[in-house]
Tab-separated table of C-alpha atoms and ligand atoms in Angstrom:
chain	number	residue	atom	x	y	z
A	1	UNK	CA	169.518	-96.724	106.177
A	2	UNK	CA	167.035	-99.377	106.441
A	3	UNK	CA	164.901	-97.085	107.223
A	4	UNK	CA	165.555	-95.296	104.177
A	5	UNK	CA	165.075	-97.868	102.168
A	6	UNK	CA	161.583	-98.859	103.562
A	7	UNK	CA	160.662	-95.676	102.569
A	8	UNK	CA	161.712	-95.800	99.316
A	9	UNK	CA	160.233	-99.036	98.183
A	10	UNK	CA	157.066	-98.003	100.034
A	11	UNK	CA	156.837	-94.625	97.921
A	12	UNK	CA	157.507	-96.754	95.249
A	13	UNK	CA	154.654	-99.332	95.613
A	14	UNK	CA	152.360	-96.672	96.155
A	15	UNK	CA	153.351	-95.430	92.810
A	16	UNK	CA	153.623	-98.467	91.010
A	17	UNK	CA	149.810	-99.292	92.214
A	18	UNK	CA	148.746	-95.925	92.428
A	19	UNK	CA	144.908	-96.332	91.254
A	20	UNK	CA	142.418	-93.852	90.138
A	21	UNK	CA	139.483	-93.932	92.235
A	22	UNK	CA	137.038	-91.158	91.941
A	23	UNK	CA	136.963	-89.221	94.731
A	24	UNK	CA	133.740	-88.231	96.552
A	25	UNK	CA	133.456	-84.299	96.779
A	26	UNK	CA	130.424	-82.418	98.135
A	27	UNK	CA	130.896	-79.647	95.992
A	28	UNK	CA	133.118	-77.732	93.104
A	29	UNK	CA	134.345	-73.985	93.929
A	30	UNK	CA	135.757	-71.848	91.210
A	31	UNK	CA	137.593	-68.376	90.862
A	32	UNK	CA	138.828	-67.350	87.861
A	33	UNK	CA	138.265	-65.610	84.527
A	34	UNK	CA	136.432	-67.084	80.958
A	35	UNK	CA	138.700	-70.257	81.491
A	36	UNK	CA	136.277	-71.131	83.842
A	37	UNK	CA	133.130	-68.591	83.687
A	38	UNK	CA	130.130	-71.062	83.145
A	39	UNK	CA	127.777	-67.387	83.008
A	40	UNK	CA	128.853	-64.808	85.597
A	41	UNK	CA	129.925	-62.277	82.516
A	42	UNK	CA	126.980	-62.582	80.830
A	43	UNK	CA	124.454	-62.379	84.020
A	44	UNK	CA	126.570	-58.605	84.415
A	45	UNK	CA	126.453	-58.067	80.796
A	46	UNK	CA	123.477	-59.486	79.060
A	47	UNK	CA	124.206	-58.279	75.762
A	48	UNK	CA	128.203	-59.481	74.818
A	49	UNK	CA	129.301	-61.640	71.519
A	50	UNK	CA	129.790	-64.681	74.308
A	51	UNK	CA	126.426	-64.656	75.250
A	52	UNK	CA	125.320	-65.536	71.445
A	53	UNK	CA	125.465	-68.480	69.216
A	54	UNK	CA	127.993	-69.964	67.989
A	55	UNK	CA	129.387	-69.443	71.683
A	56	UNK	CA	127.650	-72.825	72.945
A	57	UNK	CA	126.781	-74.701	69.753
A	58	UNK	CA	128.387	-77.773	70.033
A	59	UNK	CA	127.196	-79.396	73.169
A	60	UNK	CA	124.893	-77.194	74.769
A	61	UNK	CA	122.900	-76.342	71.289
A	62	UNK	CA	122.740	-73.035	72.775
A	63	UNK	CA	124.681	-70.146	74.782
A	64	UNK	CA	125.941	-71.169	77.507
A	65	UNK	CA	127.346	-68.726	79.374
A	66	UNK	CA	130.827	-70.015	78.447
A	67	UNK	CA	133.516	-68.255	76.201
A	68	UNK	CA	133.773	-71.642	74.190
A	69	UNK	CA	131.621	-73.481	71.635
A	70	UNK	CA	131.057	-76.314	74.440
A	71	UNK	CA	132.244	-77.784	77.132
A	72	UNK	CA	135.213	-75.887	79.498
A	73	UNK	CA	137.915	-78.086	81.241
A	74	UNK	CA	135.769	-76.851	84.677
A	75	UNK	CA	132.733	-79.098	83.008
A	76	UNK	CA	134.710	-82.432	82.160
A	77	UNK	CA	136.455	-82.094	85.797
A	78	UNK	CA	132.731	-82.020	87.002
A	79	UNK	CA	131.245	-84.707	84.638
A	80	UNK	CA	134.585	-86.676	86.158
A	81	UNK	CA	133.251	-86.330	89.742
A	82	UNK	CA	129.959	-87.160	88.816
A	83	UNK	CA	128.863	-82.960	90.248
A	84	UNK	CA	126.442	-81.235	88.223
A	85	UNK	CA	127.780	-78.068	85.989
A	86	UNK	CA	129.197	-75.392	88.425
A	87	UNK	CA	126.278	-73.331	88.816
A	88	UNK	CA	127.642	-69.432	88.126
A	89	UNK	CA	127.067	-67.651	91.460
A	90	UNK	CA	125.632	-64.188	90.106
A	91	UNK	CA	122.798	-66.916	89.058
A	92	UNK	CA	120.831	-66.083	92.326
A	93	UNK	CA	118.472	-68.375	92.282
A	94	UNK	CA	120.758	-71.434	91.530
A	95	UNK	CA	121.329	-74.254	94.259
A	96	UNK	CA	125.056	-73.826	95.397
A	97	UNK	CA	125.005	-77.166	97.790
A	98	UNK	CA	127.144	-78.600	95.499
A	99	UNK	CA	129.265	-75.512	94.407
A	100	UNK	CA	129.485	-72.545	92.805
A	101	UNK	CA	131.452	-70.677	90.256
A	102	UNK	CA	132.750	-66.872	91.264
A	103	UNK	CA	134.773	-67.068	87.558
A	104	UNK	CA	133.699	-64.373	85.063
A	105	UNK	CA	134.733	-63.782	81.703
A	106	UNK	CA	137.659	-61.084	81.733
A	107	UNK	CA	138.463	-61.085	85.332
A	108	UNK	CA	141.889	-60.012	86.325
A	109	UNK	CA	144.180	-61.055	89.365
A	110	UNK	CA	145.021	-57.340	90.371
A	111	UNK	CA	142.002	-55.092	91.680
A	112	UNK	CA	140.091	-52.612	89.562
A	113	UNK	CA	141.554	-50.329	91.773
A	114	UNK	CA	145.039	-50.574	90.379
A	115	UNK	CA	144.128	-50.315	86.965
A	116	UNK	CA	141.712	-47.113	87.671
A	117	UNK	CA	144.833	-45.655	89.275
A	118	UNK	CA	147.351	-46.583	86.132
A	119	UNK	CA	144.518	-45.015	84.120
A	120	UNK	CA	143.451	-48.625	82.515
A	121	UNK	CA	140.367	-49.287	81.112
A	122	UNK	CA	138.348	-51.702	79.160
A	123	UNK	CA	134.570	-52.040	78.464
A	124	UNK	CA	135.134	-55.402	80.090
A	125	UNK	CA	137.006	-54.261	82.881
A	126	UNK	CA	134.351	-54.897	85.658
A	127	UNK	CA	135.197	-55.336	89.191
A	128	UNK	CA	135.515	-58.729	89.169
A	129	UNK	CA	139.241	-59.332	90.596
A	130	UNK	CA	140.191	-62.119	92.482
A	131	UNK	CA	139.645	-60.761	95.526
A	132	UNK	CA	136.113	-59.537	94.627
A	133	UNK	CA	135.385	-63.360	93.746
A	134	UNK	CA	136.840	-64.115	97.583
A	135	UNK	CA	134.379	-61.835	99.264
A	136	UNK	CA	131.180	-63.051	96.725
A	137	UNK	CA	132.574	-66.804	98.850
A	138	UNK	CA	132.163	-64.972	101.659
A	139	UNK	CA	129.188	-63.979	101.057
A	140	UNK	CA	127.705	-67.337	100.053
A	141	UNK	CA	129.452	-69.091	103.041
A	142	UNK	CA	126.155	-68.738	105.418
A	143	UNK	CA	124.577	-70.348	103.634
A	144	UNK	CA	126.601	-73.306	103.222
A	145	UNK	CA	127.811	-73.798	106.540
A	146	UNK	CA	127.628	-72.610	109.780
A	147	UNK	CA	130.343	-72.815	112.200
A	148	UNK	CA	133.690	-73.227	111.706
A	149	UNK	CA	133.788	-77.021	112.527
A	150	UNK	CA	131.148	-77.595	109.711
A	151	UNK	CA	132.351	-75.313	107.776
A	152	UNK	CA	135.702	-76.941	107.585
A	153	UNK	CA	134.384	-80.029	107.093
A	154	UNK	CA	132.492	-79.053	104.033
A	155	UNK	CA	135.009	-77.192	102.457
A	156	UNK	CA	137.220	-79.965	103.058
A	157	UNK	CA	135.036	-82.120	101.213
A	158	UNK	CA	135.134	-79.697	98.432
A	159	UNK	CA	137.279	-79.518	95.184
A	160	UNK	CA	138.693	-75.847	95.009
A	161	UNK	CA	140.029	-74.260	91.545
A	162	UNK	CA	141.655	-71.339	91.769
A	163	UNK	CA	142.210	-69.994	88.141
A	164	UNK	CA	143.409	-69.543	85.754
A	165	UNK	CA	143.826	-65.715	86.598
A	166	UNK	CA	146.096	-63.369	85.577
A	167	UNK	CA	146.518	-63.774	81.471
A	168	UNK	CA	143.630	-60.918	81.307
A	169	UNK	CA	146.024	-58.490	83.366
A	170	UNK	CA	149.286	-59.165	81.283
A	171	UNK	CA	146.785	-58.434	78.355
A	172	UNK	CA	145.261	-55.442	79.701
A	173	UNK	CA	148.758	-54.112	81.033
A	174	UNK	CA	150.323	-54.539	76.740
A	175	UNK	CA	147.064	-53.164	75.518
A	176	UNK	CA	147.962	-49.979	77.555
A	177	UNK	CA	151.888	-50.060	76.073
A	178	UNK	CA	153.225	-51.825	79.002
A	179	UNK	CA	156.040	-53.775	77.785
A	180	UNK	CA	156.589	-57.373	78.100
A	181	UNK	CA	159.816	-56.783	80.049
A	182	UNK	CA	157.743	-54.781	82.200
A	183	UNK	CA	154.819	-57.258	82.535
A	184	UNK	CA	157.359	-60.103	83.900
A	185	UNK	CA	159.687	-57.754	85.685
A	186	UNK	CA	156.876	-56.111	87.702
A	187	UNK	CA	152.760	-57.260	86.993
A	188	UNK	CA	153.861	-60.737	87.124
A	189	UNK	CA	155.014	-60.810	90.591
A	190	UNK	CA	152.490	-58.796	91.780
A	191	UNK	CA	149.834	-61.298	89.936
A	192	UNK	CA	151.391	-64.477	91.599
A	193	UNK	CA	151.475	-62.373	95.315
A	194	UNK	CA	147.298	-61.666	95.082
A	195	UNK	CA	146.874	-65.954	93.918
A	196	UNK	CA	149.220	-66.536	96.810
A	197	UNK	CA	146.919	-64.622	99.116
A	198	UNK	CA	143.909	-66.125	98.019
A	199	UNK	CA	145.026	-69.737	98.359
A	200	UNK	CA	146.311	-69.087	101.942
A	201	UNK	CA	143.152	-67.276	102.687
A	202	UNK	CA	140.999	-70.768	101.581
A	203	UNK	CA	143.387	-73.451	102.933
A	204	UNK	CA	143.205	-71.758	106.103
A	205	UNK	CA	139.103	-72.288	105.848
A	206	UNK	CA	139.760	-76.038	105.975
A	207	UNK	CA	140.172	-76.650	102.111
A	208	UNK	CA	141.628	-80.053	101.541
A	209	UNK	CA	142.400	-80.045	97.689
A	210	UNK	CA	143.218	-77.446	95.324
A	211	UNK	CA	144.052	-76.565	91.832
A	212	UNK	CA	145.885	-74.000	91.136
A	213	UNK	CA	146.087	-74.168	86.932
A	214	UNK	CA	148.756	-71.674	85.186
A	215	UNK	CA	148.498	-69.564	82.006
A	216	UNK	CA	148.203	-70.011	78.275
A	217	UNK	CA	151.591	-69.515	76.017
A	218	UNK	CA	149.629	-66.766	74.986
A	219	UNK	CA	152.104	-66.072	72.205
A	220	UNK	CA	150.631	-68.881	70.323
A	221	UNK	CA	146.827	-66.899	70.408
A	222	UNK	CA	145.296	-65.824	67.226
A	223	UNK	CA	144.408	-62.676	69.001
A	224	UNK	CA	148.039	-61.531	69.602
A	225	UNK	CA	149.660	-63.602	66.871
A	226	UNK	CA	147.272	-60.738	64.998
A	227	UNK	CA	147.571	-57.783	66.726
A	228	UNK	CA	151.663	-57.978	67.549
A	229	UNK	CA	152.219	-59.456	64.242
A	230	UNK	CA	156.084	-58.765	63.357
A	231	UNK	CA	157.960	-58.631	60.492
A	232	UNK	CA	160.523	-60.881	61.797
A	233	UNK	CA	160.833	-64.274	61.205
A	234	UNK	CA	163.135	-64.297	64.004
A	235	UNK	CA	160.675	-63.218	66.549
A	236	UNK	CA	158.294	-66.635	66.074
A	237	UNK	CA	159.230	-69.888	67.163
A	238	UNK	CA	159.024	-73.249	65.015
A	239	UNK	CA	155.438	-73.424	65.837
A	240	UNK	CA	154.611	-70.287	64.452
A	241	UNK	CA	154.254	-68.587	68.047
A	242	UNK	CA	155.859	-65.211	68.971
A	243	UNK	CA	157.955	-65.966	71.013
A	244	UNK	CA	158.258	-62.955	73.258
A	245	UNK	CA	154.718	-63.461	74.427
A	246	UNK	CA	155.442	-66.559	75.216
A	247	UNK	CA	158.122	-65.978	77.780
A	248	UNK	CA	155.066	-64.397	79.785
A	249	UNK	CA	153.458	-67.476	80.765
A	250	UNK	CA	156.209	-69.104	81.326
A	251	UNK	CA	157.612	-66.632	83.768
A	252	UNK	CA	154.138	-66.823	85.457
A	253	UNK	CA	153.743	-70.568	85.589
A	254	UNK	CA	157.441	-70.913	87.155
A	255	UNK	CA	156.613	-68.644	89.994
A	256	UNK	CA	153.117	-70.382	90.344
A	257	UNK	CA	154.710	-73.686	90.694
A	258	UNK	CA	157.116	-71.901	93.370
A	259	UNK	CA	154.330	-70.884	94.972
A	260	UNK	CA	152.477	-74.185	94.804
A	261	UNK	CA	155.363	-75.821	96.149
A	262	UNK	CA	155.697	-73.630	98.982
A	263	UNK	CA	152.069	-74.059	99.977
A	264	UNK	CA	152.735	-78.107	100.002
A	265	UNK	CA	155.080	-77.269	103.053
A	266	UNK	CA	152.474	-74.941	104.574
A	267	UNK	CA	149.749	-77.252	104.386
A	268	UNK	CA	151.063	-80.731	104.328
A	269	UNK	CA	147.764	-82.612	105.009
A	270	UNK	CA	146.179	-80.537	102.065
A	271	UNK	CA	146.076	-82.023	98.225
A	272	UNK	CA	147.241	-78.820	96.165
A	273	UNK	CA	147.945	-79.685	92.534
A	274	UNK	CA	149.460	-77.282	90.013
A	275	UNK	CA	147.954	-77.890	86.389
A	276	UNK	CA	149.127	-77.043	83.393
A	277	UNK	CA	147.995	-75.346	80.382
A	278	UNK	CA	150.815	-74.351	78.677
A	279	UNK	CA	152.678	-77.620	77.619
A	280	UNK	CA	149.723	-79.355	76.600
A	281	UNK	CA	148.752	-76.329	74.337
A	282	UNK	CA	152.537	-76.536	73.000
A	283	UNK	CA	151.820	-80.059	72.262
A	284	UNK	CA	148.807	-79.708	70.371
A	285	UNK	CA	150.376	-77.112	68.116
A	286	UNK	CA	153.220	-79.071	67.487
A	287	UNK	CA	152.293	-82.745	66.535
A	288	UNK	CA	148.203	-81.523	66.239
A	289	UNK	CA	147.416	-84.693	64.194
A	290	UNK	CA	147.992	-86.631	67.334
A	291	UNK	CA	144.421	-85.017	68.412
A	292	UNK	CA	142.607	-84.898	65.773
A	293	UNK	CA	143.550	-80.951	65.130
A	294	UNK	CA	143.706	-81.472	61.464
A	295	UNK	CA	142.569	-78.388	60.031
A	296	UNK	CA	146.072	-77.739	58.392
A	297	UNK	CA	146.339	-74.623	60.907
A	298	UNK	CA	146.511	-75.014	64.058
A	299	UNK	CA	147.037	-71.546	64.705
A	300	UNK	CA	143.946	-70.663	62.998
A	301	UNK	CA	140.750	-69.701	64.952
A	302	UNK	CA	137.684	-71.586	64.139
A	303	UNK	CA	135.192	-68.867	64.347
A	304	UNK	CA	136.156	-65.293	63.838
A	305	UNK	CA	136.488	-62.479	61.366
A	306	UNK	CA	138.850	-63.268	58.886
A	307	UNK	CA	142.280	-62.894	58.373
A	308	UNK	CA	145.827	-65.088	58.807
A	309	UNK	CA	144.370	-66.619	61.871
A	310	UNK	CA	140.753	-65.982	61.173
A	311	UNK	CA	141.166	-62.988	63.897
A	312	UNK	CA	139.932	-59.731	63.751
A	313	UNK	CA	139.816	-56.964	66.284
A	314	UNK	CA	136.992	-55.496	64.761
A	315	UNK	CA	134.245	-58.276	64.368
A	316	UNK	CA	134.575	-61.051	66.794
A	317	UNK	CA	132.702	-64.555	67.363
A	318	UNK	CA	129.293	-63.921	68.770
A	319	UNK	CA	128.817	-60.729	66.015
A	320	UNK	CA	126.331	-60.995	63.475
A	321	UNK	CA	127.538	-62.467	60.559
A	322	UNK	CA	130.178	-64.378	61.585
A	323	UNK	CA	130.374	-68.492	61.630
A	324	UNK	CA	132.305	-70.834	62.859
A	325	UNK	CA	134.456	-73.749	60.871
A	326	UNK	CA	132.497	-76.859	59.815
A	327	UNK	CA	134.089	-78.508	62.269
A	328	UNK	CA	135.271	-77.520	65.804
A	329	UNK	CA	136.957	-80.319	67.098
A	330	UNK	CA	139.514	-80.117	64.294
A	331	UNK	CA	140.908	-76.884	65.703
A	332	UNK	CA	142.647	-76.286	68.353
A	333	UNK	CA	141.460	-72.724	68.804
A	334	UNK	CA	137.591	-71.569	69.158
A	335	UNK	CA	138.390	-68.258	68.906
A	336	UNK	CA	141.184	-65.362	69.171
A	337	UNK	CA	142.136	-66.513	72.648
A	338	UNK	CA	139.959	-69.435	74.015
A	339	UNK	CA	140.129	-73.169	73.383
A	340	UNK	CA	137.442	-75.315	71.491
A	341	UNK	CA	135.520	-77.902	73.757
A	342	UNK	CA	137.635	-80.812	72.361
A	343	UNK	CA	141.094	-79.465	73.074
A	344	UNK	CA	139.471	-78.389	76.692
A	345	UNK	CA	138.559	-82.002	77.258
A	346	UNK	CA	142.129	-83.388	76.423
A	347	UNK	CA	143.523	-80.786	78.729
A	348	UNK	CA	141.050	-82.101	81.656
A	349	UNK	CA	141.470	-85.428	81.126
A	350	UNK	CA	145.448	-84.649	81.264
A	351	UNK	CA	144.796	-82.921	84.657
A	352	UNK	CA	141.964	-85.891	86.374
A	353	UNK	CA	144.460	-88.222	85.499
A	354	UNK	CA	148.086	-87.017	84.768
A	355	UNK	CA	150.378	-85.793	83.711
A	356	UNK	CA	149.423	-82.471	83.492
A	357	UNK	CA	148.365	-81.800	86.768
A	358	UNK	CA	150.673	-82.763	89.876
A	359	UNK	CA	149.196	-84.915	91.179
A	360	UNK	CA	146.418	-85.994	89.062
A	361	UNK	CA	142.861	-84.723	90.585
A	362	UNK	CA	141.851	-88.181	90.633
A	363	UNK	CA	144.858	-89.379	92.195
A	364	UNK	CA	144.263	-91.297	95.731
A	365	UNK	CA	146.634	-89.705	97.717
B	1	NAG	C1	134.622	-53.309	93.809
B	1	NAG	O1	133.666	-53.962	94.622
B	1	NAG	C2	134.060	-54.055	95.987
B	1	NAG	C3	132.980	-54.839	96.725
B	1	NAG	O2	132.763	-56.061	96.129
B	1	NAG	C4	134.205	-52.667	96.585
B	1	NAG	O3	134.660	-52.767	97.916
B	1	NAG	C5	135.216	-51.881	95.758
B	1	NAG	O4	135.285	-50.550	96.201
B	1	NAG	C6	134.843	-51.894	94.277
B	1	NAG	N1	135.939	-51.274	93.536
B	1	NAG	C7	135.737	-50.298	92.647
B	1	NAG	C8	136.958	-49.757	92.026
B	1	NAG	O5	134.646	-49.896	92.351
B	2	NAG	C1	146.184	-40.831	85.078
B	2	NAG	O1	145.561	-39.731	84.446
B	2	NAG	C2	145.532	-38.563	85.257
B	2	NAG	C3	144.709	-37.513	84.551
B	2	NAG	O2	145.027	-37.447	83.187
B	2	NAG	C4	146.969	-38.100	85.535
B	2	NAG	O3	146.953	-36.984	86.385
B	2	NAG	C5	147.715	-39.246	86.236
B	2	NAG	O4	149.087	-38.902	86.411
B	2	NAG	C6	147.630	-40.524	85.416
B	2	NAG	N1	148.205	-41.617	86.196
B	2	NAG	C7	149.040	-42.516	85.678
B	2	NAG	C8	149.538	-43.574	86.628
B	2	NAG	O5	149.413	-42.504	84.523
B	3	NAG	C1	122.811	-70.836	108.920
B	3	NAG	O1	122.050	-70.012	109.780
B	3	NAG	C2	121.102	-69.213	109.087
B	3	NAG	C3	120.440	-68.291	110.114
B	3	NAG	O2	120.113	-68.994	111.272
B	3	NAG	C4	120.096	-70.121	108.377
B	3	NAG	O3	119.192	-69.338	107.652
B	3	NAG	C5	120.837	-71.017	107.416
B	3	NAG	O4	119.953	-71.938	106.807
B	3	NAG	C6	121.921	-71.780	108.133
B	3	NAG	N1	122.725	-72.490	107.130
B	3	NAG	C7	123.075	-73.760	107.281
B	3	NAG	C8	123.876	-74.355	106.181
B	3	NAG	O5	122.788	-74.440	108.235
């Protein structure tokens, strides 16, 4: 009982103090899709709408390689560690000593494989699954380390982010008249199984901290708050989001954190942090003054071709013709379904030092 007790004040001391030092980390490794893609997509496809201005405007003054008009929550987490930008990895001649970045635009957590074989396909369908990403860090690993003893040691050393992946499959599995039922009853599990491979197969390599970030309440997108429009009041919630969609990520993100739980028991020493990008999304939509969303719509897209939420399927951001809003960093939304650089960096800032990722990335542990 004493005992117990000891324990209990301890943990709560530690809490009470619980300081954020920045932790030292040789390098930044990242799998994922254009949540995190700092230029894999458009090294593979050249010529894309990402891969023109106003993709990049904002901070970069240029493209960047990023589905965003700046800076992506990957960036700010490296600005935070003092790292350079993840260099993409399809960037041959880019140092990797301090990291590298597998993401690309449109990747999905299931192989290409299945969706050949379900007869799914997409111009930017590429083979670019998770588990492609795991063998391109294979790949790389030679030249990085050695033997297993240094390789361990580096990689332990190493921040790891593993996502987000698996919105692009639930998307590509509706677009082909999957239904959402379907998606959660079947694709989701399957989704969560491949990220629970992957993270096994890179703890086992030694890694000492990872993130493992959920999905988007995608019902809240422009891009399907457009194309599954209903006439329904019923079928959107008080924020204006359908809600149907939304029970996707949230199915998703429970069985992540189930997952993420069960790797804490698996590999104790390890840091593994589950972050969240669904409730601070939620809370940007709903009080969006708080942040400086002030547009008057938060579900509104800044750049894009027109219509309720400045969305079209037809013309997207990166075509001729089309701008952006005057100003960015009042929306929430860059385009039909990515983030502008200023919600991105309230999101990483939420994550480096709570409470949005658990724990905190720059949480001493
Ligand atoms: C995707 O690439 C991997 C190698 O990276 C290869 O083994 C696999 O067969 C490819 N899949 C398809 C469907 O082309
Ligand atoms: C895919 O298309 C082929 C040819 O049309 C058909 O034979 C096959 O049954 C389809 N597979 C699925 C899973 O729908
Ligand atoms: C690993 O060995 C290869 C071949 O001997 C060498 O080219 C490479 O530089 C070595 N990498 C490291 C990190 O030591």
């Amino acid at each position: 009982m004493r005992r117990l007790v000891m324990i209990i004040l301890i943990l709560f001391f530690n809490h009470a103090i619980a300081t954020f030092t920045t932790p030292t980390y040789n390098a930044i490794f990242s799998f994922g899709n254009s949540l995190a893609d700092t230029g894999n997509f458009d090294i593979l496809i050249p010529s894309n709408p990402f891969a023109n201005l106003p993709y990049g405007q904002t901070y970069f003054r240029q493209n960047a390689g990023r589905a965003c008009n700046g800076r992506l929550v990957i960036d700010f987490i490296a600005q935070a560690l003092s790292l350079p930008f993840v260099p993409p990895y399809l960037a041959k001649d880019e140092d990797f000593s301090k990291g590298a970045n597998f993401a690309v635009i449109a990747a999905t957590a299931l192989d290409l494989a299945f969706y050949q074989q379900n007869n799914i396909s997409s111009p930017i369908l590429l083979n670019t699954s998770l588990n492609v990403q795991l063998g391109w860090f294979q790949d790389l690993k030679p030249l990085l380390c050695n033997t297993t003893e240094s390789c361990e040691d580096y990689f332990g050393k190493s921040l790891f982010l593993l996502g987000e992946l698996g919105g692009n499959d639930y998307s590509f599995l509706l677009g082909a008249g999957k239904t959402v039922d379907q998606v959660k009853s079947t694709y989701v599990p399957m989704v969560i199984s491949n990220i629970r491979q992957a993270a096994e197969f890179l703890l086992k390599q030694g890694v000492m901290h990872m993130v493992l970030p959920g999905i988007f309440p995608d019902g809240c997108a422009p891009r399907v708050l457009t194309s599954y429009a209903s006439p329904n009041k019923l079928d959107y919630d008080p924020l204006g989001c359908l809600r149907k969609y939304n029970t996707i990520g949230f199915e998703h993100d429970t069985k992540l954190q189930d997952v993420v739980a069960q790797l804490k028991l698996m590999f104790p020493q390890a840091k593994i942090s589950y972050a969240d990008y669904y409730t601070p999304i939620l809370q940007f939509l709903a009080t969006p003054d708080v942040y400086g969303f002030t547009n008057g719509a938060p579900l509104r897209a800044c750049c894009g071709g027109g219509g309720p939420y400045n969305y079209n399927g037809n013309v997207f951001c990166g075509d001729p013709g089309i701008m952006a809003c005057q100003n960015p960093s009042t929306y929430v939304y860059w385009d039909g379904n990515h983030l502008t650089e200023a919600a991105y960096n309230f999101i990483a800032t939420s994550w480096l030092k709570g409470p949005y990722a658990d724990p905190p990335i720059l949480l001493a542990l």
